[in-house]
């Protein structure tokens, strides 16, 4: 480590009904770069969805692995994973699905008006341009 690097200790906090852990990492101030992993365990889906307002609700518990890359002007997630640890439900209010006029997206949202799942997984990437790609299965 040189004098323009910052050593960041691992962090563990209780949040959203579960725990969030980060790995230790070095942030290079001069280059503006760093990389670390975020692990989320026991996250309550209903609590997460409540953050978005009353039009969304759900039940279930999530685990996530998110490899984070920091650059001077962006945050990236490369090959992150999110998975439910058991069955659950996702509900989107009819009022929200009716205002979407984008072909394809309206169909997908209508399927989530009352969606029960026994298994739920997603691969997640977030690019430097701000594009979120989630392959859900």
PDB file of C-alpha atoms in Angstrom:
ATOM      1  CA  UNK A   1       0.000   0.000   0.000  1.00  0.00           C
ATOM      2  CA  UNK A   2       1.285   3.470  -0.810  1.00  0.00           C
ATOM      3  CA  UNK A   3       0.177   6.776   0.717  1.00  0.00           C
ATOM      4  CA  UNK A   4      -2.599   7.310  -1.861  1.00  0.00           C
ATOM      5  CA  UNK A   5      -4.414   4.057  -1.111  1.00  0.00           C
ATOM      6  CA  UNK A   6      -7.160   3.609   1.437  1.00  0.00           C
ATOM      7  CA  UNK A   7      -7.616   0.272   3.169  1.00  0.00           C
ATOM      8  CA  UNK A   8     -11.309  -0.404   3.762  1.00  0.00           C
ATOM      9  CA  UNK A   9     -12.130  -2.941   6.469  1.00  0.00           C
ATOM     10  CA  UNK A  10     -14.857  -5.540   6.052  1.00  0.00           C
ATOM     11  CA  UNK A  11     -18.313  -4.375   7.107  1.00  0.00           C
ATOM     12  CA  UNK A  12     -21.236  -6.372   8.468  1.00  0.00           C
ATOM     13  CA  UNK A  13     -24.598  -4.736   9.212  1.00  0.00           C
ATOM     14  CA  UNK A  14     -28.174  -5.797   9.846  1.00  0.00           C
ATOM     15  CA  UNK A  15     -30.447  -4.393   7.148  1.00  0.00           C
ATOM     16  CA  UNK A  16     -33.742  -5.223   5.411  1.00  0.00           C
ATOM     17  CA  UNK A  17     -34.447  -8.120   7.751  1.00  0.00           C
ATOM     18  CA  UNK A  18     -31.093  -9.813   7.102  1.00  0.00           C
ATOM     19  CA  UNK A  19     -27.377  -9.073   7.047  1.00  0.00           C
ATOM     20  CA  UNK A  20     -25.048  -7.426   4.577  1.00  0.00           C
ATOM     21  CA  UNK A  21     -21.330  -8.223   4.525  1.00  0.00           C
ATOM     22  CA  UNK A  22     -18.579  -6.613   2.478  1.00  0.00           C
ATOM     23  CA  UNK A  23     -15.063  -7.881   1.988  1.00  0.00           C
ATOM     24  CA  UNK A  24     -12.007  -5.798   2.830  1.00  0.00           C
ATOM     25  CA  UNK A  25     -10.500  -3.955  -0.125  1.00  0.00           C
ATOM     26  CA  UNK A  26      -8.027  -1.313  -1.149  1.00  0.00           C
ATOM     27  CA  UNK A  27      -9.276   1.834  -2.847  1.00  0.00           C
ATOM     28  CA  UNK A  28      -6.575   3.460  -4.963  1.00  0.00           C
ATOM     29  CA  UNK A  29      -7.234   7.190  -4.605  1.00  0.00           C
ATOM     30  CA  UNK A  30      -5.004   8.240  -7.472  1.00  0.00           C
ATOM     31  CA  UNK A  31      -6.558   5.779  -9.933  1.00  0.00           C
ATOM     32  CA  UNK A  32     -10.011   6.005  -8.357  1.00  0.00           C
ATOM     33  CA  UNK A  33     -10.448   2.229  -8.370  1.00  0.00           C
ATOM     34  CA  UNK A  34     -11.331  -0.577  -6.022  1.00  0.00           C
ATOM     35  CA  UNK A  35     -13.154  -3.896  -6.027  1.00  0.00           C
ATOM     36  CA  UNK A  36     -14.960  -5.823  -3.325  1.00  0.00           C
ATOM     37  CA  UNK A  37     -17.747  -8.349  -2.806  1.00  0.00           C
ATOM     38  CA  UNK A  38     -21.083  -7.722  -1.123  1.00  0.00           C
ATOM     39  CA  UNK A  39     -22.972 -10.686   0.338  1.00  0.00           C
ATOM     40  CA  UNK A  40     -26.557 -10.316   1.484  1.00  0.00           C
ATOM     41  CA  UNK A  41     -28.173 -13.053   3.565  1.00  0.00           C
ATOM     42  CA  UNK A  42     -31.712 -13.408   4.853  1.00  0.00           C
ATOM     43  CA  UNK A  43     -32.971 -10.254   3.125  1.00  0.00           C
ATOM     44  CA  UNK A  44     -36.766  -9.949   3.435  1.00  0.00           C
ATOM     45  CA  UNK A  45     -38.326  -9.443  -0.016  1.00  0.00           C
ATOM     46  CA  UNK A  46     -41.375  -7.704   1.466  1.00  0.00           C
ATOM     47  CA  UNK A  47     -39.157  -5.145   3.202  1.00  0.00           C
ATOM     48  CA  UNK A  48     -37.233  -4.483  -0.019  1.00  0.00           C
ATOM     49  CA  UNK A  49     -40.401  -4.063  -2.066  1.00  0.00           C
ATOM     50  CA  UNK A  50     -41.926  -1.734   0.538  1.00  0.00           C
ATOM     51  CA  UNK A  51     -39.084   0.690  -0.225  1.00  0.00           C
ATOM     52  CA  UNK A  52     -40.632   1.187  -3.665  1.00  0.00           C
ATOM     53  CA  UNK A  53     -44.064   2.112  -2.318  1.00  0.00           C
ATOM     54  CA  UNK A  54     -47.430   0.539  -1.737  1.00  0.00           C
ATOM     55  CA  UNK A  55     -47.843  -0.698  -5.332  1.00  0.00           C
ATOM     56  CA  UNK A  56     -45.343  -3.510  -4.713  1.00  0.00           C
ATOM     57  CA  UNK A  57     -45.298  -6.207  -2.076  1.00  0.00           C
ATOM     58  CA  UNK A  58     -44.006  -9.690  -1.645  1.00  0.00           C
ATOM     59  CA  UNK A  59     -42.898 -12.468   0.624  1.00  0.00           C
ATOM     60  CA  UNK A  60     -39.753 -14.540   0.676  1.00  0.00           C
ATOM     61  CA  UNK A  61     -36.112 -14.393   1.654  1.00  0.00           C
ATOM     62  CA  UNK A  62     -33.196 -13.524  -0.617  1.00  0.00           C
ATOM     63  CA  UNK A  63     -29.464 -14.179  -0.767  1.00  0.00           C
ATOM     64  CA  UNK A  64     -27.223 -12.143  -3.019  1.00  0.00           C
ATOM     65  CA  UNK A  65     -23.594 -12.106  -4.155  1.00  0.00           C
ATOM     66  CA  UNK A  66     -22.563  -8.866  -5.823  1.00  0.00           C
ATOM     67  CA  UNK A  67     -18.991  -8.344  -7.039  1.00  0.00           C
ATOM     68  CA  UNK A  68     -18.595  -4.547  -7.049  1.00  0.00           C
ATOM     69  CA  UNK A  69     -16.026  -2.645  -9.108  1.00  0.00           C
ATOM     70  CA  UNK A  70     -15.520   1.039  -8.355  1.00  0.00           C
ATOM     71  CA  UNK A  71     -13.963   3.452 -10.814  1.00  0.00           C
ATOM     72  CA  UNK A  72     -13.517   7.197 -10.511  1.00  0.00           C
ATOM     73  CA  UNK A  73     -16.948   7.874 -12.007  1.00  0.00           C
ATOM     74  CA  UNK A  74     -18.941   4.654 -11.862  1.00  0.00           C
ATOM     75  CA  UNK A  75     -20.012   1.560 -10.003  1.00  0.00           C
ATOM     76  CA  UNK A  76     -20.233  -1.809 -11.767  1.00  0.00           C
ATOM     77  CA  UNK A  77     -21.609  -5.199 -10.820  1.00  0.00           C
ATOM     78  CA  UNK A  78     -20.103  -8.083 -12.777  1.00  0.00           C
ATOM     79  CA  UNK A  79     -21.798 -11.485 -12.646  1.00  0.00           C
ATOM     80  CA  UNK A  80     -23.817 -10.900  -9.514  1.00  0.00           C
ATOM     81  CA  UNK A  81     -26.397 -13.420  -8.366  1.00  0.00           C
ATOM     82  CA  UNK A  82     -29.654 -13.120  -6.466  1.00  0.00           C
ATOM     83  CA  UNK A  83     -31.677 -16.114  -5.343  1.00  0.00           C
ATOM     84  CA  UNK A  84     -34.637 -16.851  -3.153  1.00  0.00           C
ATOM     85  CA  UNK A  85     -33.954 -19.322  -0.361  1.00  0.00           C
ATOM     86  CA  UNK A  86     -37.482 -20.739  -0.575  1.00  0.00           C
ATOM     87  CA  UNK A  87     -40.935 -20.072  -1.992  1.00  0.00           C
ATOM     88  CA  UNK A  88     -42.609 -16.685  -1.988  1.00  0.00           C
ATOM     89  CA  UNK A  89     -44.977 -14.287  -3.718  1.00  0.00           C
ATOM     90  CA  UNK A  90     -44.511 -11.080  -5.721  1.00  0.00           C
ATOM     91  CA  UNK A  91     -47.519  -8.785  -6.170  1.00  0.00           C
ATOM     92  CA  UNK A  92     -47.704  -5.644  -8.287  1.00  0.00           C
ATOM     93  CA  UNK A  93     -50.829  -3.506  -7.929  1.00  0.00           C
ATOM     94  CA  UNK A  94     -53.180  -3.382 -10.912  1.00  0.00           C
ATOM     95  CA  UNK A  95     -52.888   0.408 -10.883  1.00  0.00           C
ATOM     96  CA  UNK A  96     -49.172   0.134 -11.658  1.00  0.00           C
ATOM     97  CA  UNK A  97     -49.504  -2.422 -14.457  1.00  0.00           C
ATOM     98  CA  UNK A  98     -52.206  -0.372 -16.203  1.00  0.00           C
ATOM     99  CA  UNK A  99     -50.043   2.738 -16.632  1.00  0.00           C
ATOM    100  CA  UNK A 100     -47.252   0.907 -18.485  1.00  0.00           C
ATOM    101  CA  UNK A 101     -47.686   1.233 -22.234  1.00  0.00           C
ATOM    102  CA  UNK A 102     -44.425  -0.327 -23.358  1.00  0.00           C
ATOM    103  CA  UNK A 103     -45.068  -3.513 -25.386  1.00  0.00           C
ATOM    104  CA  UNK A 104     -43.575  -6.531 -23.706  1.00  0.00           C
ATOM    105  CA  UNK A 105     -43.027  -4.795 -20.386  1.00  0.00           C
ATOM    106  CA  UNK A 106     -46.766  -4.458 -19.797  1.00  0.00           C
ATOM    107  CA  UNK A 107     -47.143  -8.214 -20.408  1.00  0.00           C
ATOM    108  CA  UNK A 108     -44.331  -9.036 -17.976  1.00  0.00           C
ATOM    109  CA  UNK A 109     -45.765  -6.779 -15.274  1.00  0.00           C
ATOM    110  CA  UNK A 110     -49.252  -8.276 -15.646  1.00  0.00           C
ATOM    111  CA  UNK A 111     -47.721 -11.687 -14.978  1.00  0.00           C
ATOM    112  CA  UNK A 112     -46.432 -10.280 -11.686  1.00  0.00           C
ATOM    113  CA  UNK A 113     -49.817  -9.063 -10.448  1.00  0.00           C
ATOM    114  CA  UNK A 114     -49.898 -12.166  -8.247  1.00  0.00           C
ATOM    115  CA  UNK A 115     -46.830 -14.294  -8.954  1.00  0.00           C
ATOM    116  CA  UNK A 116     -46.074 -17.260  -6.695  1.00  0.00           C
ATOM    117  CA  UNK A 117     -42.655 -18.851  -7.017  1.00  0.00           C
ATOM    118  CA  UNK A 118     -41.040 -21.954  -5.610  1.00  0.00           C
ATOM    119  CA  UNK A 119     -37.636 -21.033  -7.017  1.00  0.00           C
ATOM    120  CA  UNK A 120     -36.319 -17.643  -8.103  1.00  0.00           C
ATOM    121  CA  UNK A 121     -32.821 -16.791  -9.337  1.00  0.00           C
ATOM    122  CA  UNK A 122     -31.273 -13.919 -11.260  1.00  0.00           C
ATOM    123  CA  UNK A 123     -27.897 -13.127 -12.765  1.00  0.00           C
ATOM    124  CA  UNK A 124     -27.195  -9.410 -12.429  1.00  0.00           C
ATOM    125  CA  UNK A 125     -24.848  -7.059 -14.248  1.00  0.00           C
ATOM    126  CA  UNK A 126     -24.734  -3.275 -13.865  1.00  0.00           C
ATOM    127  CA  UNK A 127     -22.590  -1.494 -16.460  1.00  0.00           C
ATOM    128  CA  UNK A 128     -20.556   1.698 -16.273  1.00  0.00           C
ATOM    129  CA  UNK A 129     -23.219   3.297 -18.491  1.00  0.00           C
ATOM    130  CA  UNK A 130     -25.892   2.617 -15.872  1.00  0.00           C
ATOM    131  CA  UNK A 131     -27.530  -0.277 -17.708  1.00  0.00           C
ATOM    132  CA  UNK A 132     -28.959  -2.995 -15.469  1.00  0.00           C
ATOM    133  CA  UNK A 133     -29.226  -6.471 -16.957  1.00  0.00           C
ATOM    134  CA  UNK A 134     -31.051  -9.105 -14.914  1.00  0.00           C
ATOM    135  CA  UNK A 135     -31.560 -12.603 -16.321  1.00  0.00           C
ATOM    136  CA  UNK A 136     -34.360 -13.976 -14.140  1.00  0.00           C
ATOM    137  CA  UNK A 137     -35.368 -17.614 -14.011  1.00  0.00           C
TER     138      UNK A 137
END
